[in-house]
Amino acid sequence: MDKKQSKKSQKNDEEKMNYNSDDDFNWDSHEDEENGEHNQLLQDFRKNQITAINGQKGLFEKLCKCCKSNQDLNSREEILKQFYIIAFKPNEDEIPPDLKSQNWSEIGFQSKNARTDFRGAGLLGLHCLRYFASVYPAEFAQMRNNTSSNFFIAITSLNITHMIIVYLYMNREEVQDRLKKLRAGRKQLKKFAFLNQKTKSTFFELNSFMLQYVYHLWIKESSEKAKVTRLPPDFQAILDKAKKQGLHHTLSNLENFINNLTLLRIRLNAIIREKFQKEFLSE
């Protein structure tokens, strides 16, 4: 009896030694088929995700770009002439036929031919300048008359226009990596798209808001830096700070009840006054 039990036990031990514990978890003849189905599911999932992302990106691009659908976008010369008249208030016979004038340098263009400065911001940059001078004449005059600040209105506004274009993924050409460091997320894009649906002046208002924000930030930092050096502030650093504190923060926190041009303008102007209250009091 002991010998039988011993042989039986030995047989069981041999079976255990020959047993491959992974066998129970293999699909054997169905393995290739199952793996193929699994890979196909992964591919389908990835494809659906890519399609969804591209669709969302396309939607936002359409919503953002519709702010540039004004009928007069192709009449650059007429818009440039209008801006010249608004900015300098000349008599009819004082308007240069080719719109080339040294007056442009008074408001921050780099040469007497203003057209050469619109490369980065394009025609939208010209629209934004005309809009600011038309809708915010007092603020435009203040910047222009403050000759001691060395603040270049035109170049600053054009830089801001290009910055917002890149921030909202509206650019078509490749841009510098530093401009990609902070761009709109879903929340900011949704807010812009919502406002832009309500009023096509949203981009122009944001540009005007940012121009004032950068101006007051420039004045503030110029005053602080003048205490220790004669060098002007770092313009690019100010632009980056304004993009984060002004543009990004504002689109992240703008209240939902702001749903028309009037409310948007009031709120953005209030943000400027709250942020730079000390500078306003000293003026």
Tab-separated table of N, CA and C in Angstrom, residues 89-168:
chain	number	residue	atom	x	y	z
A	89	LYS	N	-5.601	113.643	-38.946
A	89	LYS	CA	-6.625	114.660	-39.218
A	89	LYS	C	-6.132	115.738	-40.198
A	90	PRO	N	-5.667	115.332	-41.352
A	90	PRO	CA	-5.163	116.311	-42.325
A	90	PRO	C	-6.293	116.928	-43.146
A	91	ASN	N	-5.992	118.038	-43.783
A	91	ASN	CA	-6.901	118.565	-44.794
A	91	ASN	C	-6.809	117.663	-46.022
A	92	GLU	N	-7.809	117.765	-46.880
A	92	GLU	CA	-7.852	116.874	-48.041
A	92	GLU	C	-6.596	116.994	-48.904
A	93	ASP	N	-6.099	118.229	-49.067
A	93	ASP	CA	-4.925	118.425	-49.926
A	93	ASP	C	-3.623	118.039	-49.227
A	94	GLU	N	-3.695	117.683	-47.950
A	94	GLU	CA	-2.495	117.292	-47.202
A	94	GLU	C	-2.292	115.778	-47.174
A	95	ILE	N	-3.228	115.056	-47.743
A	95	ILE	CA	-3.107	113.596	-47.779
A	95	ILE	C	-2.195	113.208	-48.938
A	96	PRO	N	-1.058	112.577	-48.662
A	96	PRO	CA	-0.151	112.188	-49.754
A	96	PRO	C	-0.801	111.162	-50.667
A	97	PRO	N	-0.686	111.337	-51.976
A	97	PRO	CA	-1.339	110.419	-52.926
A	97	PRO	C	-0.931	108.964	-52.737
A	98	ASP	N	0.344	108.750	-52.441
A	98	ASP	CA	0.828	107.375	-52.258
A	98	ASP	C	0.813	106.947	-50.795
A	99	LEU	N	0.292	107.829	-49.933
A	99	LEU	CA	0.199	107.570	-48.492
A	99	LEU	C	1.561	107.316	-47.843
A	100	LYS	N	2.613	107.804	-48.466
A	100	LYS	CA	3.944	107.742	-47.861
A	100	LYS	C	4.224	109.078	-47.188
A	101	SER	N	4.549	109.013	-45.896
A	101	SER	CA	4.721	110.251	-45.144
A	101	SER	C	5.586	110.008	-43.909
A	102	GLN	N	6.339	111.037	-43.530
A	102	GLN	CA	7.120	110.965	-42.296
A	102	GLN	C	6.212	110.957	-41.069
A	103	ASN	N	4.948	111.331	-41.265
A	103	ASN	CA	4.011	111.329	-40.136
A	103	ASN	C	3.867	109.941	-39.518
A	104	TRP	N	4.024	108.914	-40.333
A	104	TRP	CA	3.861	107.554	-39.815
A	104	TRP	C	4.818	107.273	-38.656
A	105	SER	N	6.006	107.835	-38.719
A	105	SER	CA	6.985	107.583	-37.651
A	105	SER	C	6.547	108.181	-36.319
A	106	GLU	N	5.658	109.174	-36.359
A	106	GLU	CA	5.171	109.794	-35.122
A	106	GLU	C	4.348	108.824	-34.282
A	107	ILE	N	3.752	107.835	-34.933
A	107	ILE	CA	2.933	106.879	-34.179
A	107	ILE	C	3.552	105.481	-34.172
A	108	GLY	N	4.851	105.415	-34.475
A	108	GLY	CA	5.549	104.155	-34.243
A	108	GLY	C	5.787	103.256	-35.428
A	109	PHE	N	5.618	103.767	-36.655
A	109	PHE	CA	6.024	102.985	-37.821
A	109	PHE	C	7.514	103.192	-38.053
A	110	GLN	N	8.138	102.261	-38.763
A	110	GLN	CA	9.586	102.297	-38.908
A	110	GLN	C	10.059	103.113	-40.105
A	111	SER	N	9.151	103.435	-41.012
A	111	SER	CA	9.537	104.227	-42.177
A	111	SER	C	8.344	105.034	-42.663
A	112	LYS	N	8.566	105.843	-43.683
A	112	LYS	CA	7.479	106.661	-44.217
A	112	LYS	C	6.493	105.842	-45.041
A	113	ASN	N	6.858	104.601	-45.334
A	113	ASN	CA	5.943	103.686	-46.029
A	113	ASN	C	5.422	102.670	-45.016
A	114	ALA	N	4.250	102.936	-44.470
A	114	ALA	CA	3.703	102.090	-43.401
A	114	ALA	C	3.444	100.663	-43.863
A	115	ARG	N	3.262	100.464	-45.147
A	115	ARG	CA	2.923	99.135	-45.672
A	115	ARG	C	3.967	98.078	-45.321
A	116	THR	N	5.211	98.489	-45.200
A	116	THR	CA	6.293	97.519	-44.978
A	116	THR	C	6.266	96.909	-43.586
A	117	ASP	N	5.495	97.482	-42.674
A	117	ASP	CA	5.460	96.982	-41.294
A	117	ASP	C	4.339	95.984	-41.036
A	118	PHE	N	3.536	95.682	-42.048
A	118	PHE	CA	2.378	94.813	-41.832
A	118	PHE	C	2.645	93.349	-42.175
A	119	ARG	N	3.906	92.985	-42.344
A	119	ARG	CA	4.214	91.625	-42.797
A	119	ARG	C	3.724	90.559	-41.821
A	120	GLY	N	4.022	90.715	-40.537
A	120	GLY	CA	3.649	89.693	-39.561
A	120	GLY	C	2.165	89.673	-39.241
A	121	ALA	N	1.592	90.867	-39.026
A	121	ALA	CA	0.186	90.960	-38.617
A	121	ALA	C	-0.764	90.979	-39.802
A	122	GLY	N	-0.249	91.315	-40.978
A	122	GLY	CA	-1.098	91.329	-42.158
A	122	GLY	C	-2.145	92.427	-42.120
A	123	LEU	N	-3.150	92.273	-42.939
A	123	LEU	CA	-4.211	93.266	-43.048
A	123	LEU	C	-5.025	93.364	-41.758
A	124	LEU	N	-5.088	92.272	-41.023
A	124	LEU	CA	-5.805	92.301	-39.746
A	124	LEU	C	-5.147	93.293	-38.792
A	125	GLY	N	-3.817	93.402	-38.853
A	125	GLY	CA	-3.110	94.369	-38.020
A	125	GLY	C	-3.511	95.797	-38.333
A	126	LEU	N	-3.717	96.096	-39.619
A	126	LEU	CA	-4.170	97.430	-40.022
A	126	LEU	C	-5.585	97.688	-39.529
A	127	HIS	N	-6.449	96.694	-39.636
A	127	HIS	CA	-7.816	96.825	-39.116
A	127	HIS	C	-7.799	97.145	-37.622
A	128	CYS	N	-6.936	96.464	-36.889
A	128	CYS	CA	-6.875	96.666	-35.437
A	128	CYS	C	-6.411	98.076	-35.090
A	129	LEU	N	-5.440	98.593	-35.833
A	129	LEU	CA	-4.968	99.960	-35.593
A	129	LEU	C	-6.064	100.976	-35.897
A	130	ARG	N	-6.738	100.807	-37.018
A	130	ARG	CA	-7.822	101.721	-37.374
A	130	ARG	C	-8.933	101.659	-36.327
A	131	TYR	N	-9.247	100.455	-35.869
A	131	TYR	CA	-10.301	100.272	-34.873
A	131	TYR	C	-9.944	101.002	-33.579
A	132	PHE	N	-8.706	100.818	-33.117
A	132	PHE	CA	-8.299	101.440	-31.854
A	132	PHE	C	-8.344	102.961	-31.955
A	133	ALA	N	-7.815	103.510	-33.041
A	133	ALA	CA	-7.809	104.966	-33.203
A	133	ALA	C	-9.224	105.522	-33.322
A	134	SER	N	-10.152	104.733	-33.871
A	134	SER	CA	-11.537	105.179	-34.061
A	134	SER	C	-12.362	105.059	-32.792
A	135	VAL	N	-12.241	103.916	-32.122
A	135	VAL	CA	-13.097	103.616	-30.970
A	135	VAL	C	-12.517	104.157	-29.667
A	136	TYR	N	-11.201	104.268	-29.602
A	136	TYR	CA	-10.532	104.749	-28.393
A	136	TYR	C	-9.667	105.975	-28.719
A	137	PRO	N	-10.278	107.059	-29.202
A	137	PRO	CA	-9.489	108.235	-29.600
A	137	PRO	C	-8.729	108.879	-28.446
A	138	ALA	N	-9.322	108.902	-27.257
A	138	ALA	CA	-8.645	109.513	-26.107
A	138	ALA	C	-7.409	108.713	-25.713
A	139	GLU	N	-7.551	107.386	-25.699
A	139	GLU	CA	-6.417	106.530	-25.349
A	139	GLU	C	-5.326	106.604	-26.425
A	140	PHE	N	-5.744	106.678	-27.676
A	140	PHE	CA	-4.791	106.803	-28.780
A	140	PHE	C	-4.019	108.119	-28.665
A	141	ALA	N	-4.733	109.192	-28.367
A	141	ALA	CA	-4.096	110.507	-28.224
A	141	ALA	C	-3.142	110.525	-27.036
A	142	GLN	N	-3.540	109.877	-25.947
A	142	GLN	CA	-2.674	109.826	-24.761
A	142	GLN	C	-1.341	109.149	-25.083
A	143	MET	N	-1.412	108.014	-25.760
A	143	MET	CA	-0.185	107.301	-26.131
A	143	MET	C	0.672	108.144	-27.076
A	144	ARG	N	0.020	108.790	-28.019
A	144	ARG	CA	0.747	109.579	-29.019
A	144	ARG	C	1.400	110.807	-28.397
A	145	ASN	N	0.724	111.427	-27.456
A	145	ASN	CA	1.235	112.657	-26.849
A	145	ASN	C	2.293	112.404	-25.785
A	146	ASN	N	2.371	111.181	-25.291
A	146	ASN	CA	3.367	110.855	-24.263
A	146	ASN	C	4.703	110.547	-24.941
A	147	THR	N	5.349	111.592	-25.432
A	147	THR	CA	6.586	111.414	-26.206
A	147	THR	C	7.759	110.950	-25.355
A	148	SER	N	7.697	111.179	-24.060
A	148	SER	CA	8.820	110.805	-23.185
A	148	SER	C	8.869	109.308	-22.900
A	149	SER	N	7.801	108.589	-23.226
A	149	SER	CA	7.743	107.163	-22.884
A	149	SER	C	8.459	106.273	-23.893
A	150	ASN	N	8.743	106.819	-25.091
A	150	ASN	CA	9.353	106.013	-26.163
A	150	ASN	C	8.524	104.765	-26.465
A	151	PHE	N	7.203	104.943	-26.445
A	151	PHE	CA	6.294	103.839	-26.735
A	151	PHE	C	5.850	103.943	-28.186
A	152	PHE	N	6.101	102.897	-28.967
A	152	PHE	CA	5.791	102.908	-30.395
A	152	PHE	C	4.440	102.221	-30.626
A	153	ILE	N	3.414	103.026	-30.823
A	153	ILE	CA	2.043	102.514	-30.902
A	153	ILE	C	1.880	101.484	-32.011
A	154	ALA	N	2.265	101.856	-33.224
A	154	ALA	CA	1.997	100.999	-34.383
A	154	ALA	C	2.705	99.655	-34.284
A	155	ILE	N	4.018	99.693	-34.051
A	155	ILE	CA	4.785	98.449	-33.980
A	155	ILE	C	4.296	97.575	-32.836
A	156	THR	N	3.955	98.200	-31.710
A	156	THR	CA	3.447	97.430	-30.572
A	156	THR	C	2.126	96.762	-30.921
A	157	SER	N	1.214	97.515	-31.525
A	157	SER	CA	-0.085	96.954	-31.891
A	157	SER	C	0.065	95.815	-32.889
A	158	LEU	N	0.947	95.968	-33.866
A	158	LEU	CA	1.155	94.917	-34.869
A	158	LEU	C	1.760	93.667	-34.235
A	159	ASN	N	2.663	93.854	-33.279
A	159	ASN	CA	3.211	92.710	-32.541
A	159	ASN	C	2.123	92.001	-31.748
A	160	ILE	N	1.227	92.780	-31.164
A	160	ILE	CA	0.127	92.205	-30.383
A	160	ILE	C	-0.824	91.433	-31.294
A	161	THR	N	-1.143	91.997	-32.452
A	161	THR	CA	-2.015	91.300	-33.403
A	161	THR	C	-1.438	89.945	-33.771
A	162	HIS	N	-0.166	89.925	-34.102
A	162	HIS	CA	0.492	88.660	-34.458
A	162	HIS	C	0.503	87.702	-33.275
A	163	MET	N	0.723	88.230	-32.080
A	163	MET	CA	0.739	87.407	-30.879
A	163	MET	C	-0.622	86.740	-30.654
A	164	ILE	N	-1.711	87.501	-30.820
A	164	ILE	CA	-3.053	86.953	-30.619
A	164	ILE	C	-3.379	85.933	-31.705
A	165	ILE	N	-2.957	86.206	-32.937
A	165	ILE	CA	-3.170	85.258	-34.035
A	165	ILE	C	-2.557	83.909	-33.692
A	166	VAL	N	-1.317	83.926	-33.216
A	166	VAL	CA	-0.626	82.680	-32.859
A	166	VAL	C	-1.272	82.048	-31.632
A	167	TYR	N	-1.626	82.869	-30.657
A	167	TYR	CA	-2.253	82.376	-29.419
A	167	TYR	C	-3.538	81.611	-29.718
A	168	LEU	N	-4.299	82.075	-30.704
A	168	LEU	CA	-5.579	81.452	-31.061
A	168	LEU	C	-5.452	80.441	-32.206
